[in-house]
GROMACS .gro file of C-alpha atoms in nm:
model
  382
    1MET     CA    1  -5.380  -1.502  16.967
    2ILE     CA    2  -5.424  -1.260  16.698
    3THR     CA    3  -5.178  -1.376  16.525
    4ALA     CA    4  -5.290  -1.739  16.493
    5THR     CA    5  -5.691  -1.609  16.471
    6LEU     CA    6  -5.501  -1.410  16.136
    7LEU     CA    7  -5.331  -1.742  15.964
    8LEU     CA    8  -5.641  -1.969  16.026
    9LEU     CA    9  -5.827  -1.716  15.792
   10LEU     CA   10  -5.564  -1.732  15.512
   11PRO     CA   11  -5.675  -1.999  15.215
   12LEU     CA   12  -5.516  -2.244  15.148
   13ALA     CA   13  -5.316  -2.280  14.787
   14ALA     CA   14  -5.490  -2.499  14.542
   15ARG     CA   15  -5.319  -2.769  14.423
   16ALA     CA   16  -5.176  -2.788  14.070
   17ILE     CA   17  -5.323  -3.013  13.832
   18GLU     CA   18  -5.035  -3.231  13.673
   19ILE     CA   19  -5.212  -3.262  13.227
   20SER     CA   20  -5.171  -3.701  13.321
   21GLU     CA   21  -5.422  -3.686  13.618
   22VAL     CA   22  -5.649  -3.479  13.408
   23GLN     CA   23  -5.602  -3.748  13.133
   24GLY     CA   24  -5.592  -4.059  13.433
   25ASN     CA   25  -5.537  -4.401  13.272
   26THR     CA   26  -5.968  -4.425  13.199
   27PHE     CA   27  -6.114  -4.344  12.874
   28LEU     CA   28  -6.345  -4.051  13.030
   29SER     CA   29  -6.134  -3.827  13.287
   30PRO     CA   30  -6.189  -3.847  13.688
   31TYR     CA   31  -6.210  -3.443  13.670
   32ASN     CA   32  -6.465  -3.479  13.507
   33GLY     CA   33  -6.667  -3.131  13.583
   34LYS     CA   34  -6.473  -3.006  13.819
   35THR     CA   35  -6.203  -2.691  13.786
   36VAL     CA   36  -5.877  -2.729  13.719
   37THR     CA   37  -5.601  -2.519  13.840
   38GLY     CA   38  -5.236  -2.458  13.769
   39VAL     CA   39  -5.223  -2.720  13.447
   40THR     CA   40  -4.830  -2.722  13.284
   41GLY     CA   41  -4.751  -2.756  12.954
   42LEU     CA   42  -4.648  -2.734  12.614
   43VAL     CA   43  -4.791  -2.521  12.330
   44THR     CA   44  -4.765  -2.774  12.031
   45ALA     CA   45  -5.063  -2.668  11.801
   46ASN     CA   46  -5.349  -2.427  11.768
   47SER     CA   47  -5.668  -2.429  11.634
   48SER     CA   48  -5.950  -2.179  11.559
   49SER     CA   49  -6.091  -2.282  11.858
   50GLY     CA   50  -5.816  -2.341  12.085
   51PHE     CA   51  -5.479  -2.514  12.140
   52TYR     CA   52  -5.321  -2.874  12.266
   53LEU     CA   53  -5.080  -2.873  12.563
   54SER     CA   54  -4.857  -3.152  12.600
   55SER     CA   55  -4.644  -3.224  12.928
   56ASN     CA   56  -4.348  -3.498  13.054
   57SER     CA   57  -4.590  -3.507  13.441
   58ALA     CA   58  -4.641  -3.959  13.298
   59GLY     CA   59  -4.331  -4.101  13.381
   60GLY     CA   60  -4.162  -4.065  13.085
   61SER     CA   61  -4.501  -4.210  12.835
   62PRO     CA   62  -4.634  -4.094  12.538
   63TYR     CA   63  -5.003  -4.138  12.725
   64GLY     CA   64  -5.239  -3.964  12.908
   65ASN     CA   65  -4.970  -3.687  12.855
   66ALA     CA   66  -5.177  -3.432  12.598
   67ILE     CA   67  -5.524  -3.222  12.670
   68TYR     CA   68  -5.733  -2.993  12.418
   69VAL     CA   69  -5.793  -2.666  12.546
   70TYR     CA   70  -6.116  -2.536  12.417
   71SER     CA   71  -6.196  -2.145  12.322
   72THR     CA   72  -6.318  -1.945  12.091
   73SER     CA   73  -6.195  -1.624  12.228
   74LYS     CA   74  -5.975  -1.472  12.039
   75THR     CA   75  -5.798  -1.263  12.339
   76VAL     CA   76  -5.698  -1.614  12.529
   77LEU     CA   77  -5.601  -1.823  12.218
   78ALA     CA   78  -5.413  -1.466  12.149
   79GLN     CA   79  -5.217  -1.531  12.465
   80VAL     CA   80  -5.084  -1.842  12.389
   81ALA     CA   81  -4.828  -1.968  12.061
   82VAL     CA   82  -4.650  -2.295  11.932
   83GLY     CA   83  -4.306  -2.319  12.164
   84ASP     CA   84  -4.520  -2.149  12.469
   85ILE     CA   85  -4.482  -2.307  12.827
   86VAL     CA   86  -4.812  -2.172  13.020
   87SER     CA   87  -5.046  -2.297  13.305
   88LEU     CA   88  -5.389  -2.216  13.386
   89ASN     CA   89  -5.695  -2.318  13.483
   90GLY     CA   90  -5.986  -2.431  13.320
   91LYS     CA   91  -6.316  -2.686  13.361
   92VAL     CA   92  -6.263  -3.061  13.259
   93GLN     CA   93  -6.523  -3.126  12.998
   94GLU     CA   94  -6.636  -3.481  12.849
   95TYR     CA   95  -6.727  -3.355  12.497
   96ARG     CA   96  -6.947  -3.547  12.191
   97SER     CA   97  -7.101  -3.440  11.899
   98SER     CA   98  -7.308  -3.773  11.924
   99VAL     CA   99  -7.437  -3.992  12.176
  100ASP     CA  100  -7.341  -4.253  11.967
  101TYR     CA  101  -6.993  -4.134  11.965
  102LEU     CA  102  -6.703  -4.179  12.240
  103PHE     CA  103  -6.607  -3.907  12.444
  104LEU     CA  104  -6.311  -3.594  12.368
  105THR     CA  105  -6.151  -3.517  12.725
  106GLU     CA  106  -6.048  -3.139  12.744
  107ILE     CA  107  -6.065  -2.785  12.922
  108THR     CA  108  -6.254  -2.591  12.918
  109SER     CA  109  -6.383  -2.205  12.955
  110PRO     CA  110  -5.904  -2.127  13.017
  111THR     CA  111  -5.837  -1.872  13.212
  112ASN     CA  112  -5.510  -1.717  13.414
  113ILE     CA  113  -5.334  -1.817  13.143
  114THR     CA  114  -4.931  -1.719  13.285
  115LYS     CA  115  -4.659  -1.772  13.008
  116LEU     CA  116  -4.345  -1.939  13.119
  117SER     CA  117  -4.125  -1.964  12.885
  118SER     CA  118  -4.125  -1.923  12.525
  119GLY     CA  119  -3.945  -2.065  12.193
  120ASN     CA  120  -3.896  -2.405  12.351
  121ALA     CA  121  -3.870  -2.654  12.062
  122VAL     CA  122  -4.136  -2.934  12.004
  123THR     CA  123  -4.080  -3.236  11.916
  124PRO     CA  124  -4.392  -3.500  11.792
  125ILE     CA  125  -4.379  -3.857  11.880
  126VAL     CA  126  -4.300  -4.072  11.669
  127ILE     CA  127  -4.560  -4.371  11.479
  128GLY     CA  128  -4.384  -4.609  11.244
  129ALA     CA  129  -4.133  -4.834  11.266
  130GLU     CA  130  -3.862  -4.589  11.472
  131GLY     CA  131  -4.115  -4.520  11.691
  132LEU     CA  132  -4.469  -4.664  11.877
  133HIS     CA  133  -4.690  -4.917  11.699
  134PRO     CA  134  -5.039  -5.024  11.738
  135PRO     CA  135  -5.186  -5.269  11.785
  136THR     CA  136  -5.276  -5.421  11.547
  137GLN     CA  137  -5.610  -5.645  11.611
  138GLN     CA  138  -5.887  -5.595  11.875
  139PHE     CA  139  -6.005  -5.265  11.951
  140THR     CA  140  -6.167  -5.309  12.304
  141SER     CA  141  -6.124  -5.520  12.657
  142LEU     CA  142  -6.452  -5.517  12.559
  143ASP     CA  143  -6.478  -5.703  12.249
  144VAL     CA  144  -6.574  -6.065  12.405
  145GLY     CA  145  -6.587  -6.305  12.107
  146GLY     CA  146  -6.437  -6.001  11.855
  147PRO     CA  147  -6.609  -5.679  11.726
  148LEU     CA  148  -6.831  -5.873  11.531
  149SER     CA  149  -7.001  -6.068  11.808
  150VAL     CA  150  -7.336  -6.152  11.822
  151PRO     CA  151  -7.525  -5.922  12.026
  152ASN     CA  152  -7.280  -5.641  12.011
  153ASN     CA  153  -7.276  -5.283  12.173
  154VAL     CA  154  -7.386  -5.383  12.464
  155THR     CA  155  -7.126  -5.279  12.680
  156GLN     CA  156  -7.035  -4.998  12.562
  157VAL     CA  157  -6.735  -4.777  12.606
  158SER     CA  158  -6.824  -4.530  12.748
  159THR     CA  159  -7.049  -4.664  13.029
  160ALA     CA  160  -6.787  -4.949  13.145
  161ASN     CA  161  -6.514  -4.656  13.102
  162PRO     CA  162  -6.211  -4.940  13.056
  163THR     CA  163  -5.865  -4.855  13.266
  164LEU     CA  164  -5.618  -4.822  12.908
  165GLN     CA  165  -5.433  -5.099  12.808
  166PRO     CA  166  -5.298  -4.905  12.490
  167ASP     CA  167  -5.024  -5.181  12.436
  168LYS     CA  168  -5.296  -5.425  12.382
  169TYR     CA  169  -5.617  -5.255  12.206
  170GLY     CA  170  -5.662  -4.996  11.953
  171PHE     CA  171  -5.920  -4.811  12.062
  172ASP     CA  172  -5.678  -4.760  12.411
  173PHE     CA  173  -5.371  -4.680  12.240
  174TRP     CA  174  -5.535  -4.404  11.978
  175GLU     CA  175  -5.686  -4.227  12.314
  176GLY     CA  176  -5.408  -4.214  12.481
  177LEU     CA  177  -5.205  -4.054  12.262
  178SER     CA  178  -5.526  -3.804  12.285
  179GLY     CA  179  -5.448  -3.432  12.209
  180GLN     CA  180  -5.045  -3.546  12.193
  181LEU     CA  181  -4.851  -3.397  11.848
  182VAL     CA  182  -4.758  -3.698  11.708
  183LYS     CA  183  -4.569  -3.803  11.342
  184ILE     CA  184  -4.704  -4.086  11.141
  185THR     CA  185  -4.406  -4.198  10.920
  186LYS     CA  186  -4.433  -4.357  10.539
  187PRO     CA  187  -4.806  -4.363  10.541
  188THR     CA  188  -4.990  -4.525  10.269
  189ALA     CA  189  -5.333  -4.433  10.182
  190ILE     CA  190  -5.599  -4.738  10.200
  191ALA     CA  191  -5.862  -4.599  10.074
  192TYR     CA  192  -5.974  -4.266   9.907
  193PRO     CA  193  -6.121  -3.976  10.090
  194ASN     CA  194  -6.462  -3.866  10.195
  195SER     CA  195  -6.664  -3.551  10.126
  196PHE     CA  196  -6.453  -3.371  10.372
  197LYS     CA  197  -6.134  -3.551  10.200
  198ASP     CA  198  -6.032  -3.736  10.501
  199PHE     CA  199  -5.876  -4.040  10.406
  200TRP     CA  200  -5.718  -4.351  10.624
  201VAL     CA  201  -5.406  -4.496  10.608
  202ARG     CA  202  -5.155  -4.681  10.765
  203GLY     CA  203  -4.770  -4.593  10.803
  204ASP     CA  204  -4.416  -4.768  10.842
  205TRP     CA  205  -4.490  -5.003  11.119
  206PRO     CA  206  -4.627  -5.362  11.157
  207VAL     CA  207  -4.954  -5.390  11.029
  208THR     CA  208  -5.162  -5.782  10.917
  209GLY     CA  209  -5.403  -5.833  10.621
  210LEU     CA  210  -5.136  -5.588  10.389
  211ASN     CA  211  -5.250  -5.681  10.014
  212GLN     CA  212  -5.098  -5.637   9.658
  213ARG     CA  213  -5.274  -5.309   9.619
  214GLY     CA  214  -5.143  -5.134   9.945
  215GLY     CA  215  -5.487  -5.188  10.163
  216LEU     CA  216  -5.584  -5.340  10.459
  217THR     CA  217  -5.844  -5.631  10.433
  218ILE     CA  218  -5.998  -5.807  10.736
  219THR     CA  219  -5.872  -6.133  10.770
  220THR     CA  220  -5.899  -6.411  11.115
  221GLY     CA  221  -5.619  -6.401  11.458
  222SER     CA  222  -5.465  -6.670  11.591
  223ASP     CA  223  -5.693  -6.666  11.804
  224GLY     CA  224  -5.904  -6.748  11.573
  225LEU     CA  225  -6.126  -6.405  11.609
  226PRO     CA  226  -6.172  -6.149  11.324
  227ASP     CA  227  -5.841  -5.891  11.227
  228MET     CA  228  -6.018  -5.543  11.228
  229ASN     CA  229  -5.744  -5.342  11.123
  230PRO     CA  230  -5.717  -5.140  11.398
  231GLU     CA  231  -5.400  -4.994  11.317
  232ALA     CA  232  -5.496  -4.784  11.042
  233ILE     CA  233  -5.610  -4.419  11.142
  234ILE     CA  234  -5.797  -4.151  10.936
  235ILE     CA  235  -5.590  -3.812  10.815
  236GLY     CA  236  -5.871  -3.562  10.884
  237ALA     CA  237  -5.908  -3.200  10.851
  238PRO     CA  238  -5.568  -3.051  10.802
  239LEU     CA  239  -5.521  -2.778  11.116
  240ASP     CA  240  -5.412  -2.422  10.880
  241GLY     CA  241  -5.681  -2.506  10.632
  242THR     CA  242  -5.531  -2.650  10.378
  243ASN     CA  243  -5.679  -2.916  10.171
  244ASN     CA  244  -5.547  -3.278  10.194
  245PRO     CA  245  -5.464  -3.450   9.848
  246ASP     CA  246  -5.655  -3.639   9.638
  247VAL     CA  247  -5.524  -4.012   9.711
  248TRP     CA  248  -5.665  -4.333   9.657
  249MET     CA  249  -5.485  -4.712   9.768
  250GLY     CA  250  -5.189  -4.755   9.799
  251SER     CA  251  -5.079  -4.376   9.744
  252THR     CA  252  -4.800  -4.270   9.919
  253VAL     CA  253  -4.838  -3.919  10.126
  254ASN     CA  254  -4.482  -3.783  10.324
  255ASP     CA  255  -4.474  -3.775  10.627
  256ILE     CA  256  -4.785  -3.607  10.881
  257VAL     CA  257  -4.720  -3.422  11.198
  258GLY     CA  258  -4.987  -3.332  11.349
  259VAL     CA  259  -5.262  -3.420  11.677
  260ALA     CA  260  -5.408  -3.740  11.738
  261THR     CA  261  -5.791  -3.622  11.925
  262TYR     CA  262  -6.195  -3.784  11.809
  263ALA     CA  263  -6.386  -3.711  11.661
  264PHE     CA  264  -6.776  -3.764  11.434
  265GLY     CA  265  -6.676  -4.159  11.611
  266PHE     CA  266  -6.311  -4.228  11.502
  267TYR     CA  267  -5.980  -4.154  11.576
  268ARG     CA  268  -5.799  -3.951  11.378
  269ILE     CA  269  -5.447  -3.761  11.322
  270LEU     CA  270  -5.541  -3.324  11.232
  271PRO     CA  271  -5.145  -3.278  11.048
  272LEU     CA  272  -5.079  -2.950  11.049
  273THR     CA  273  -5.077  -2.870  10.753
  274ALA     CA  274  -5.199  -3.048  10.462
  275PRO     CA  275  -4.977  -3.376  10.334
  276GLN     CA  276  -4.818  -3.389   9.983
  277VAL     CA  277  -4.888  -3.717   9.756
  278ILE     CA  278  -4.519  -3.849   9.688
  279ALA     CA  279  -4.667  -4.162   9.430
  280HIS     CA  280  -5.020  -4.296   9.340
  281ASN     CA  281  -4.999  -4.640   9.328
  282GLU     CA  282  -5.147  -4.656   8.897
  283THR     CA  283  -5.182  -5.107   8.949
  284SER     CA  284  -5.518  -5.195   8.834
  285GLN     CA  285  -5.796  -5.424   9.005
  286ALA     CA  286  -5.754  -5.730   8.815
  287PRO     CA  287  -6.005  -5.980   8.690
  288THR     CA  288  -6.028  -6.218   8.939
  289THR     CA  289  -5.847  -6.541   8.970
  290LEU     CA  290  -6.164  -6.788   9.129
  291THR     CA  291  -6.270  -7.022   8.832
  292VAL     CA  292  -6.467  -7.272   8.820
  293PRO     CA  293  -6.294  -7.690   8.768
  294THR     CA  294  -6.452  -7.783   8.504
  295ASP     CA  295  -6.558  -8.104   8.611
  296ASP     CA  296  -6.766  -7.957   8.865
  297ALA     CA  297  -7.129  -8.072   8.783
  298ASN     CA  298  -7.295  -7.767   8.874
  299CYS     CA  299  -7.234  -7.850   9.236
  300THR     CA  300  -7.066  -7.459   9.276
  301LEU     CA  301  -7.225  -7.157   9.314
  302THR     CA  302  -7.058  -6.817   9.255
  303PHE     CA  303  -7.058  -6.435   9.392
  304GLY     CA  304  -7.027  -6.133   9.325
  305ASP     CA  305  -7.009  -5.817   9.453
  306TYR     CA  306  -7.014  -5.482   9.304
  307ASN     CA  307  -7.114  -5.118   9.381
  308VAL     CA  308  -7.246  -4.922   9.151
  309GLU     CA  309  -7.194  -4.604   9.326
  310ASN     CA  310  -7.564  -4.401   9.251
  311MET     CA  311  -7.620  -4.577   8.932
  312THR     CA  312  -7.987  -4.510   8.751
  313TRP     CA  313  -8.094  -4.679   8.475
  314ASN     CA  314  -7.986  -4.384   8.234
  315SER     CA  315  -7.608  -4.325   8.451
  316THR     CA  316  -7.398  -4.261   8.219
  317HIS     CA  317  -7.106  -4.563   8.435
  318LEU     CA  318  -7.360  -4.911   8.369
  319PRO     CA  319  -7.243  -5.010   8.063
  320LEU     CA  320  -6.841  -4.978   8.223
  321ALA     CA  321  -7.036  -5.145   8.518
  322ALA     CA  322  -7.179  -5.413   8.310
  323ALA     CA  323  -6.887  -5.484   8.146
  324GLN     CA  324  -6.719  -5.552   8.457
  325ILE     CA  325  -6.971  -5.839   8.592
  326GLY     CA  326  -6.816  -6.014   8.336
  327ASP     CA  327  -6.512  -5.932   8.281
  328TYR     CA  328  -6.378  -5.898   8.627
  329LEU     CA  329  -6.569  -6.085   8.815
  330LYS     CA  330  -6.687  -6.405   8.582
  331ASN     CA  331  -7.005  -6.366   8.516
  332PRO     CA  332  -7.107  -6.509   8.917
  333ASP     CA  333  -7.383  -6.708   9.003
  334LEU     CA  334  -7.538  -6.463   9.224
  335VAL     CA  335  -7.410  -6.045   9.256
  336PHE     CA  336  -7.484  -5.848   9.525
  337LEU     CA  337  -7.524  -5.462   9.428
  338GLN     CA  338  -7.527  -5.158   9.663
  339GLU     CA  339  -7.619  -4.734   9.590
  340ILE     CA  340  -7.864  -4.890   9.334
  341GLN     CA  341  -8.139  -4.544   9.264
  342ASP     CA  342  -8.487  -4.593   9.231
  343ASP     CA  343  -8.570  -4.478   8.872
  344THR     CA  344  -8.584  -4.131   8.906
  345GLY     CA  345  -8.264  -4.120   9.046
  346PRO     CA  346  -8.144  -3.867   9.322
  347THR     CA  347  -8.495  -3.639   9.321
  348ASP     CA  348  -8.714  -3.719   9.601
  349ASP     CA  349  -9.012  -3.704   9.437
  350GLY     CA  350  -9.176  -4.074   9.591
  351VAL     CA  351  -9.086  -4.309   9.374
  352VAL     CA  352  -8.891  -4.615   9.542
  353SER     CA  353  -8.929  -4.842   9.283
  354SER     CA  354  -8.595  -4.925   9.101
  355ASN     CA  355  -8.715  -5.153   8.895
  356LYS     CA  356  -8.637  -5.032   8.557
  357THR     CA  357  -8.256  -4.865   8.726
  358LEU     CA  358  -8.164  -5.325   8.751
  359GLN     CA  359  -8.403  -5.377   8.474
  360THR     CA  360  -8.208  -5.164   8.223
  361PHE     CA  361  -7.864  -5.261   8.393
  362VAL     CA  362  -7.949  -5.621   8.306
  363ASP     CA  363  -7.966  -5.538   7.997
  364ALA     CA  364  -7.667  -5.440   7.927
  365ILE     CA  365  -7.482  -5.730   8.162
  366ALA     CA  366  -7.653  -6.007   7.898
  367ALA     CA  367  -7.551  -5.728   7.657
  368HIS     CA  368  -7.237  -5.769   7.708
  369SER     CA  369  -7.129  -6.114   7.855
  370GLY     CA  370  -7.411  -6.350   7.767
  371LEU     CA  371  -7.497  -6.340   8.131
  372CYS     CA  372  -7.920  -6.421   8.184
  373LEU     CA  373  -8.025  -6.288   8.484
  374HIS     CA  374  -8.274  -6.216   8.771
  375CYS     CA  375  -8.353  -5.915   8.967
  376THR     CA  376  -8.408  -5.880   9.352
  377ARG     CA  377  -8.459  -5.583   9.527
  378LYS     CA  378  -8.318  -5.569   9.927
  379ARG     CA  379  -8.400  -5.296  10.096
  380GLN     CA  380  -8.184  -5.030  10.283
  381GLY     CA  381  -8.257  -5.042  10.704
  382ARG     CA  382  -8.500  -5.379  10.691
   0.00000   0.00000   0.00000
């Protein structure tokens, strides 16, 4: 009788939770806000604020099989190294830095870190011609009518939490690889970097809308809906603190090995180290080939769009921009301008009129090509 009583008092051992269970098959974890124990995985990369774990618990699938473990504790970070297989406990959290962003599933406050082995091989999952291919048209199953349909933002991913379909939707593909070490083969830049040196790339996987300069152009899919190129991905800040190179559309860089994650409103790859440029695209933008028929009888209206890059009336690049309106856009009837500054430039002094800037630009266009334009202004956000 005494023996039976003692057995009843013994606590039940907590069940070990697989990474694939933490991630689940939706955008949000079914374990959000809960403490999990015995989570086991291979350390594939580390950063100043955590490390990444991967396992094979999803039945061989590359999706939902990795996770970020967040900790800024030097004591915790010193306990793991790339190539270790570890087991740990922690709390599952859905994190985002803005209400406008999606959530990132992570494990926080890791404890009971146990190193099971070390020196294990770390092999990235290939995304490219010889590996996985991102979907090329639709972002999510919630985009009924396409991502540009109106009204949009009616059903949000983080609210609806749809089941992931990584073979069909771009968001689902990159979400399924969150936390995973991947390799982008033969990446090509499709735009200039932003101020943080992040830049967009396409790999050697199938893409749509490939243009002559190596970038991706928004096209119309076979279903008549806009194709917004969800196969493109951002290369973010390298985990080792190095700086991404200066690139532009068509620049090629070496294969990129890094961790797939989500931050600042976009899915992205954080490379282990900064990629190196193989070659730059030196092809210059050619003038438009659009022409108005000689027998048109003034029935055709032409439009142009030009980003003047924070131009004010005394900007040094104003004459060049004016010349390109005539030489490259071929003097369209209507020209839409972006980034016109007010008459005192970037100084926040209460001046909001840009009449002097616009008139100076119009005069420069007339002096170069003889085109007589009149200007009007539409304020942003109105």
